Short mmCIF file of C-alpha atoms and ligand atoms in Angstrom, two decimals:
data_model
loop_
_atom_site.label_atom_id
_atom_site.label_comp_id
_atom_site.label_asym_id
_atom_site.label_seq_id
_atom_site.Cartn_x
_atom_site.Cartn_y
_atom_site.Cartn_z
CA MET A 1 -40.10 -40.84 129.01
CA LYS A 2 -43.69 -41.92 128.45
CA LYS A 3 -43.48 -45.70 128.87
CA ILE A 4 -41.34 -47.66 131.27
CA GLY A 5 -41.06 -51.32 132.23
CA VAL A 6 -40.41 -53.07 135.52
CA LEU A 7 -39.12 -56.56 136.22
CA THR A 8 -37.85 -58.63 139.12
CA SER A 9 -34.97 -60.99 138.51
CA GLY A 10 -32.78 -63.48 140.37
CA GLY A 11 -33.70 -64.84 143.79
CA ASP A 12 -36.93 -63.30 145.06
CA ALA A 13 -36.86 -61.20 148.21
CA PRO A 14 -39.60 -60.02 150.59
CA GLY A 15 -40.38 -56.40 149.72
CA MET A 16 -40.07 -56.85 145.97
CA ASN A 17 -43.84 -56.43 145.72
CA ALA A 18 -43.69 -53.18 147.64
CA ALA A 19 -41.01 -51.98 145.19
CA ILE A 20 -43.12 -52.96 142.16
CA ARG A 21 -46.07 -51.12 143.70
CA ALA A 22 -43.96 -48.01 144.21
CA VAL A 23 -42.68 -48.08 140.62
CA VAL A 24 -46.16 -48.52 139.17
CA ARG A 25 -47.91 -45.94 141.33
CA LYS A 26 -45.13 -43.34 141.10
CA ALA A 27 -45.05 -43.65 137.31
CA ILE A 28 -48.83 -43.48 136.89
CA TYR A 29 -48.95 -40.49 139.25
CA HIS A 30 -46.66 -38.75 136.75
CA ASN A 31 -48.66 -39.88 133.71
CA ILE A 32 -46.16 -42.48 132.61
CA GLU A 33 -47.39 -45.85 131.36
CA VAL A 34 -45.88 -48.86 133.13
CA TYR A 35 -45.42 -52.37 131.77
CA GLY A 36 -44.83 -55.33 134.04
CA ILE A 37 -42.45 -57.92 132.63
CA SER A 38 -43.01 -61.39 134.08
CA ARG A 39 -40.25 -63.84 135.05
CA GLY A 40 -37.38 -61.37 134.77
CA TYR A 41 -35.22 -61.34 131.66
CA GLN A 42 -36.71 -64.67 130.58
CA GLY A 43 -40.13 -63.02 130.30
CA LEU A 44 -38.55 -60.07 128.52
CA ILE A 45 -37.05 -62.34 125.86
CA GLU A 46 -40.37 -64.15 125.47
CA GLY A 47 -42.46 -60.98 125.43
CA ASP A 48 -44.34 -61.85 128.63
CA ILE A 49 -45.27 -58.20 129.11
CA ARG A 50 -48.48 -56.51 130.23
CA LYS A 51 -49.64 -53.02 130.99
CA MET A 52 -50.01 -52.27 134.69
CA GLU A 53 -52.79 -50.17 136.17
CA ILE A 54 -53.14 -48.59 139.61
CA GLY A 55 -55.19 -51.60 140.70
CA SER A 56 -52.64 -54.13 139.35
CA VAL A 57 -50.54 -53.54 142.44
CA GLY A 58 -53.34 -53.34 145.00
CA ASP A 59 -53.14 -55.60 148.03
CA ILE A 60 -49.54 -56.67 147.47
CA ILE A 61 -47.50 -54.40 149.76
CA HIS A 62 -47.59 -56.96 152.58
CA ARG A 63 -46.95 -60.04 150.48
CA GLY A 64 -43.66 -61.88 150.14
CA GLY A 65 -42.36 -63.14 146.80
CA THR A 66 -42.91 -61.15 143.64
CA MET A 67 -46.18 -60.81 141.75
CA LEU A 68 -44.13 -60.47 138.55
CA ARG A 69 -42.42 -63.81 139.26
CA SER A 70 -38.68 -64.15 138.91
CA ALA A 71 -36.12 -66.22 137.07
CA ARG A 72 -32.41 -66.62 136.59
CA CYS A 73 -31.94 -66.30 132.82
CA LEU A 74 -28.69 -67.55 131.32
CA GLU A 75 -29.76 -66.61 127.79
CA PHE A 76 -29.81 -62.93 128.70
CA LYS A 77 -26.07 -63.06 129.34
CA THR A 78 -25.62 -63.57 125.60
CA GLU A 79 -25.80 -60.92 122.88
CA GLU A 80 -28.54 -62.89 121.16
CA GLY A 81 -30.67 -62.93 124.32
CA GLN A 82 -30.19 -59.21 124.88
CA LEU A 83 -31.17 -58.40 121.29
CA LYS A 84 -34.33 -60.49 121.66
CA GLY A 85 -35.14 -58.50 124.80
CA ILE A 86 -34.59 -55.20 123.01
CA GLU A 87 -36.89 -56.30 120.21
CA GLN A 88 -39.66 -56.80 122.79
CA LEU A 89 -38.98 -53.42 124.41
CA LYS A 90 -39.24 -51.76 120.98
CA LYS A 91 -42.44 -53.67 120.19
CA HIS A 92 -44.10 -52.29 123.33
CA GLY A 93 -42.57 -48.82 123.01
CA ILE A 94 -40.86 -49.17 126.39
CA GLU A 95 -38.17 -46.52 126.77
CA GLY A 96 -36.63 -47.35 130.13
CA LEU A 97 -36.58 -50.17 132.64
CA VAL A 98 -36.54 -50.57 136.42
CA VAL A 99 -34.72 -53.78 137.32
CA ILE A 100 -35.30 -55.08 140.84
CA GLY A 101 -32.81 -57.75 141.84
CA GLY A 102 -29.25 -58.58 142.84
CA ASP A 103 -25.90 -58.30 141.12
CA GLY A 104 -26.76 -60.77 138.32
CA SER A 105 -29.82 -58.66 137.49
CA TYR A 106 -27.67 -55.52 137.50
CA GLN A 107 -25.43 -57.06 134.85
CA GLY A 108 -28.43 -57.36 132.54
CA ALA A 109 -29.44 -53.78 133.35
CA GLN A 110 -25.99 -52.55 132.48
CA ALA A 111 -25.95 -54.48 129.22
CA LEU A 112 -29.30 -52.98 128.17
CA THR A 113 -28.15 -49.48 129.13
CA LYS A 114 -25.05 -49.92 126.95
CA ARG A 115 -27.33 -50.90 124.08
CA GLY A 116 -29.29 -47.68 124.44
CA TYR A 117 -32.05 -48.72 126.88
CA PRO A 118 -31.70 -46.79 130.13
CA CYS A 119 -32.13 -49.01 133.15
CA VAL A 120 -32.10 -48.30 136.87
CA GLY A 121 -31.21 -51.05 139.34
CA VAL A 122 -33.12 -51.42 142.61
CA PRO A 123 -31.33 -53.68 145.14
CA GLY A 124 -33.64 -56.60 145.89
CA THR A 125 -31.93 -59.57 147.51
CA ILE A 126 -31.89 -61.08 150.98
CA ASP A 127 -28.09 -61.35 150.78
CA ASN A 128 -27.38 -57.63 151.43
CA ASP A 129 -24.37 -57.98 149.16
CA ILE A 130 -24.71 -55.04 146.78
CA PRO A 131 -21.89 -52.50 147.10
CA GLY A 132 -23.05 -48.88 147.40
CA THR A 133 -26.09 -49.42 149.60
CA ASP A 134 -26.22 -50.11 153.33
CA PHE A 135 -29.24 -52.34 152.90
CA THR A 136 -30.96 -54.32 150.18
CA ILE A 137 -34.70 -54.99 150.05
CA GLY A 138 -35.49 -58.30 151.76
CA PHE A 139 -32.49 -58.46 154.05
CA ASP A 140 -34.34 -57.22 157.12
CA THR A 141 -37.18 -59.69 156.65
CA ALA A 142 -34.82 -62.62 156.07
CA LEU A 143 -32.86 -61.60 159.14
CA ASN A 144 -35.99 -61.61 161.27
CA THR A 145 -36.94 -65.03 159.91
CA VAL A 146 -33.51 -66.32 160.91
CA ILE A 147 -33.77 -64.76 164.37
CA ASP A 148 -37.15 -66.36 164.90
CA ALA A 149 -35.61 -69.73 164.02
CA ILE A 150 -32.55 -69.19 166.23
CA ASP A 151 -34.73 -68.27 169.21
CA LYS A 152 -36.67 -71.50 168.74
CA ILE A 153 -33.52 -73.54 168.30
CA ARG A 154 -32.15 -71.97 171.48
CA ASP A 155 -35.13 -73.32 173.44
CA THR A 156 -34.50 -76.91 172.42
CA ALA A 157 -30.71 -76.50 172.59
CA THR A 158 -31.05 -75.43 176.23
CA SER A 159 -33.43 -78.26 177.10
CA HIS A 160 -31.16 -80.93 175.64
CA GLU A 161 -27.83 -79.24 176.40
CA ARG A 162 -26.79 -79.48 172.77
CA THR A 163 -24.58 -77.64 170.35
CA TYR A 164 -26.39 -76.35 167.28
CA VAL A 165 -24.91 -75.41 163.94
CA VAL A 166 -27.32 -73.23 161.95
CA GLU A 167 -26.59 -72.67 158.28
CA VAL A 168 -27.97 -69.46 156.77
CA MET A 169 -28.09 -68.13 153.22
CA GLY A 170 -26.11 -65.26 151.75
CA ARG A 171 -24.36 -66.83 148.76
CA ASN A 172 -20.80 -65.45 149.10
CA ALA A 173 -21.72 -62.82 151.67
CA GLY A 174 -21.78 -63.13 155.45
CA ASP A 175 -24.27 -60.36 156.28
CA ILE A 176 -27.18 -62.59 157.23
CA ALA A 177 -24.86 -64.71 159.37
CA LEU A 178 -23.23 -61.73 161.06
CA TRP A 179 -26.41 -59.80 161.83
CA ALA A 180 -28.32 -62.92 162.88
CA GLY A 181 -25.42 -64.11 165.00
CA LEU A 182 -25.17 -60.79 166.77
CA ALA A 183 -28.92 -60.44 167.25
CA GLY A 184 -29.32 -64.08 168.25
CA GLY A 185 -26.43 -64.17 170.72
CA ALA A 186 -24.55 -66.90 168.86
CA GLU A 187 -21.32 -68.25 170.32
CA THR A 188 -19.55 -68.18 166.97
CA ILE A 189 -20.28 -66.74 163.54
CA LEU A 190 -18.57 -68.17 160.48
CA CYS A 191 -18.58 -65.82 157.48
CA PRO A 192 -16.84 -66.26 154.12
CA GLU A 193 -15.14 -62.90 154.71
CA HIS A 194 -13.19 -64.36 157.66
CA GLN A 195 -10.90 -67.36 157.81
CA HIS A 196 -12.01 -69.72 160.51
CA ASP A 197 -9.97 -72.15 162.48
CA ILE A 198 -11.90 -75.22 163.59
CA ASP A 199 -9.45 -75.88 166.45
CA GLU A 200 -10.02 -72.37 167.80
CA LEU A 201 -13.76 -72.86 167.47
CA THR A 202 -13.83 -76.17 169.33
CA ALA A 203 -11.45 -74.81 172.01
CA LYS A 204 -13.87 -71.92 172.54
CA LEU A 205 -16.79 -74.32 172.88
CA LYS A 206 -14.86 -76.38 175.43
CA ARG A 207 -13.93 -73.26 177.42
CA GLY A 208 -17.62 -72.37 177.49
CA GLN A 209 -18.53 -75.80 178.78
CA GLU A 210 -15.89 -75.58 181.52
CA ARG A 211 -17.50 -72.32 182.62
CA GLY A 212 -20.83 -74.13 182.90
CA LYS A 213 -22.34 -73.35 179.49
CA LYS A 214 -24.72 -76.13 178.57
CA HIS A 215 -25.51 -75.26 174.97
CA SER A 216 -24.04 -73.32 172.07
CA ILE A 217 -25.21 -71.89 168.78
CA ILE A 218 -22.88 -71.51 165.81
CA ILE A 219 -24.07 -69.62 162.76
CA VAL A 220 -22.50 -70.66 159.47
CA ALA A 221 -22.97 -68.62 156.30
CA GLU A 222 -23.51 -70.94 153.34
CA GLY A 223 -20.54 -69.34 151.56
CA VAL A 224 -18.16 -70.78 154.17
CA GLY A 225 -18.54 -74.34 152.94
CA SER A 226 -20.21 -77.47 154.20
CA ALA A 227 -22.03 -76.94 157.48
CA VAL A 228 -22.45 -80.74 157.61
CA ASP A 229 -18.67 -81.13 157.79
CA ILE A 230 -18.38 -78.36 160.40
CA ALA A 231 -21.05 -79.96 162.62
CA ARG A 232 -19.41 -83.38 162.28
CA GLU A 233 -15.99 -82.00 163.15
CA ILE A 234 -17.33 -80.19 166.21
CA GLU A 235 -19.01 -83.35 167.47
CA GLN A 236 -15.96 -85.52 166.84
CA THR A 237 -13.50 -83.09 168.44
CA THR A 238 -15.56 -82.04 171.48
CA GLY A 239 -17.78 -85.03 171.99
CA PHE A 240 -20.72 -82.60 172.41
CA ASP A 241 -24.12 -83.72 171.21
CA THR A 242 -24.35 -81.62 168.04
CA ARG A 243 -27.20 -80.96 165.60
CA LEU A 244 -27.36 -79.13 162.28
CA THR A 245 -30.23 -77.00 160.98
CA VAL A 246 -30.10 -75.68 157.42
CA LEU A 247 -32.66 -72.90 157.21
CA GLY A 248 -32.73 -72.78 153.41
CA HIS A 249 -35.46 -71.10 151.42
CA VAL A 250 -37.73 -70.24 154.35
CA GLN A 251 -35.39 -67.24 154.58
CA ARG A 252 -36.66 -65.97 151.24
CA GLY A 253 -40.37 -66.00 152.05
CA GLY A 254 -42.80 -64.27 154.35
CA SER A 255 -44.46 -60.92 154.72
CA PRO A 256 -41.89 -58.11 154.46
CA THR A 257 -41.05 -56.17 157.61
CA ALA A 258 -42.07 -52.53 157.87
CA ASN A 259 -38.43 -51.57 157.22
CA ASP A 260 -38.34 -53.53 153.98
CA ARG A 261 -41.66 -52.10 152.82
CA VAL A 262 -40.52 -48.54 153.48
CA LEU A 263 -37.13 -49.12 151.87
CA ALA A 264 -38.75 -50.72 148.83
CA SER A 265 -41.24 -47.87 148.47
CA ARG A 266 -38.54 -45.22 148.66
CA LEU A 267 -36.13 -46.97 146.29
CA GLY A 268 -38.80 -47.94 143.74
CA ALA A 269 -40.03 -44.36 143.55
CA LEU A 270 -36.48 -43.00 143.25
CA ALA A 271 -35.80 -45.33 140.32
CA VAL A 272 -38.77 -43.86 138.46
CA GLU A 273 -37.59 -40.32 139.23
CA LEU A 274 -34.22 -41.11 137.67
CA LEU A 275 -35.81 -42.52 134.53
CA MET A 276 -38.10 -39.46 134.32
CA ASP A 277 -34.95 -37.39 134.43
CA GLY A 278 -33.53 -39.43 131.54
CA GLN A 279 -30.90 -41.08 133.70
CA GLY A 280 -30.02 -44.71 132.95
CA GLY A 281 -27.19 -46.95 134.05
CA ARG A 282 -27.80 -45.99 137.68
CA ALA A 283 -28.35 -48.01 140.82
CA VAL A 284 -30.30 -46.72 143.79
CA GLY A 285 -29.54 -47.36 147.43
CA ILE A 286 -29.59 -46.06 150.95
CA VAL A 287 -26.57 -44.83 152.90
CA ALA A 288 -26.95 -43.51 156.44
CA ASN A 289 -30.73 -43.39 155.83
CA GLN A 290 -30.30 -41.05 152.85
CA LEU A 291 -31.30 -42.17 149.37
CA VAL A 292 -28.40 -42.32 146.93
CA ASN A 293 -27.90 -43.17 143.29
CA TYR A 294 -24.69 -44.06 141.56
CA ASP A 295 -23.21 -45.62 138.42
CA ILE A 296 -24.49 -49.20 138.26
CA ASN A 297 -21.04 -50.22 137.08
CA GLU A 298 -19.68 -49.45 140.55
CA THR A 299 -21.69 -52.31 142.03
CA LEU A 300 -20.19 -54.67 139.50
CA VAL A 301 -16.54 -53.75 139.99
CA LYS A 302 -16.52 -53.30 143.77
CA ASN A 303 -16.46 -56.19 146.20
CA HIS A 304 -18.98 -56.41 148.97
CA THR A 305 -17.54 -56.55 152.48
CA ILE A 306 -19.11 -57.07 155.87
CA ASP A 307 -18.83 -54.49 158.62
CA GLN A 308 -15.57 -55.46 160.28
CA LYS A 309 -16.30 -53.50 163.47
CA MET A 310 -19.54 -55.39 163.84
CA TYR A 311 -17.75 -58.69 163.36
CA LYS A 312 -15.23 -57.72 166.04
CA LEU A 313 -18.08 -56.76 168.36
CA SER A 314 -19.73 -60.14 167.82
CA GLU A 315 -16.46 -61.78 168.93
CA GLU A 316 -16.17 -59.54 171.97
CA LEU A 317 -19.74 -60.23 173.09
CA SER A 318 -19.53 -63.98 172.65
CA ILE A 319 -16.47 -64.69 174.80
O1 F6P B 1 -29.40 -64.62 146.29
C1 F6P B 1 -30.39 -65.07 147.14
C2 F6P B 1 -30.17 -66.52 147.46
O2 F6P B 1 -31.22 -66.96 148.31
C3 F6P B 1 -28.81 -66.86 148.08
O3 F6P B 1 -28.75 -66.55 149.44
C4 F6P B 1 -28.70 -68.33 147.78
O4 F6P B 1 -27.35 -68.73 147.71
C5 F6P B 1 -29.37 -68.45 146.44
O5 F6P B 1 -30.20 -67.32 146.29
C6 F6P B 1 -30.18 -69.69 146.24
O6 F6P B 1 -30.62 -69.71 144.93
P1 F6P B 1 -31.77 -70.67 144.38
O7 F6P B 1 -33.07 -70.18 144.95
O8 F6P B 1 -31.69 -70.49 142.91
O9 F6P B 1 -31.44 -72.04 144.87
#
């Protein structure tokens, strides 16, 4: 392979820049030309493509967001959209593609691979919801952003003896909620992967108060449902002064942690190695700190699950 492309697609994630840098530098090191495709599959369809040089990715390793921009492109789900994209790849002589993104981005990568354009998926999403890898790029940074917020909320919750409901992102996955809840010492963690019982939750809060607990923090993954309703129900049932904080998109920004930068560098470089080896339709990941690659289809047919032992531990430690 002499020319490859790289794009970021779906929700941006801190560390995507470090992954782009790794792809570009690794490819150039091996005398392969690299083309950066702006705004994900949308930019591919529109031919928003430019050649990348070593210097194109200078001074970005520490920056959040993605220098290539990102988009969610509905048109690329259609045959027509995919054919337009292929036309652009042909026009630029691009023979393979590194796709950095989440499961929606992987679907596009798989479609292109089926049409004869080898693609390798690099897991870039704060949600940590891609089967086959322990961690996705951006998760660690988002988690630390959430922890920073929880620590601050804890200060004011203590001062005012309040109950706080904190809603975190994750789409349908509870990883951010679980890890942040465990690291932040939350009283309760509500994840979409677990049924929750509001009566049990309020009873637990009341038990805590009887023991002398003056404040509580409840982490709610957005996939669980309305955190507004949960906060209202808690206040009505317990009579505790309750507040809601929805952290929202702050979780997607910020300078990537060292872990995310290293993960992104390793995975981006591995994706190029696979393309150099002529392998498409693969996804890269990390399992037990070892790099892995596997059929991208696996990520699309398997369901993501949270670590059940960790969930149990969070319950045991928050009695
Ligand atoms: O997939 C990343 C993510 O931030 C999810 O956690 C969230 O549900 C979604 O993207 C938000 O998407 P948008 O930025 O398009 O509102």
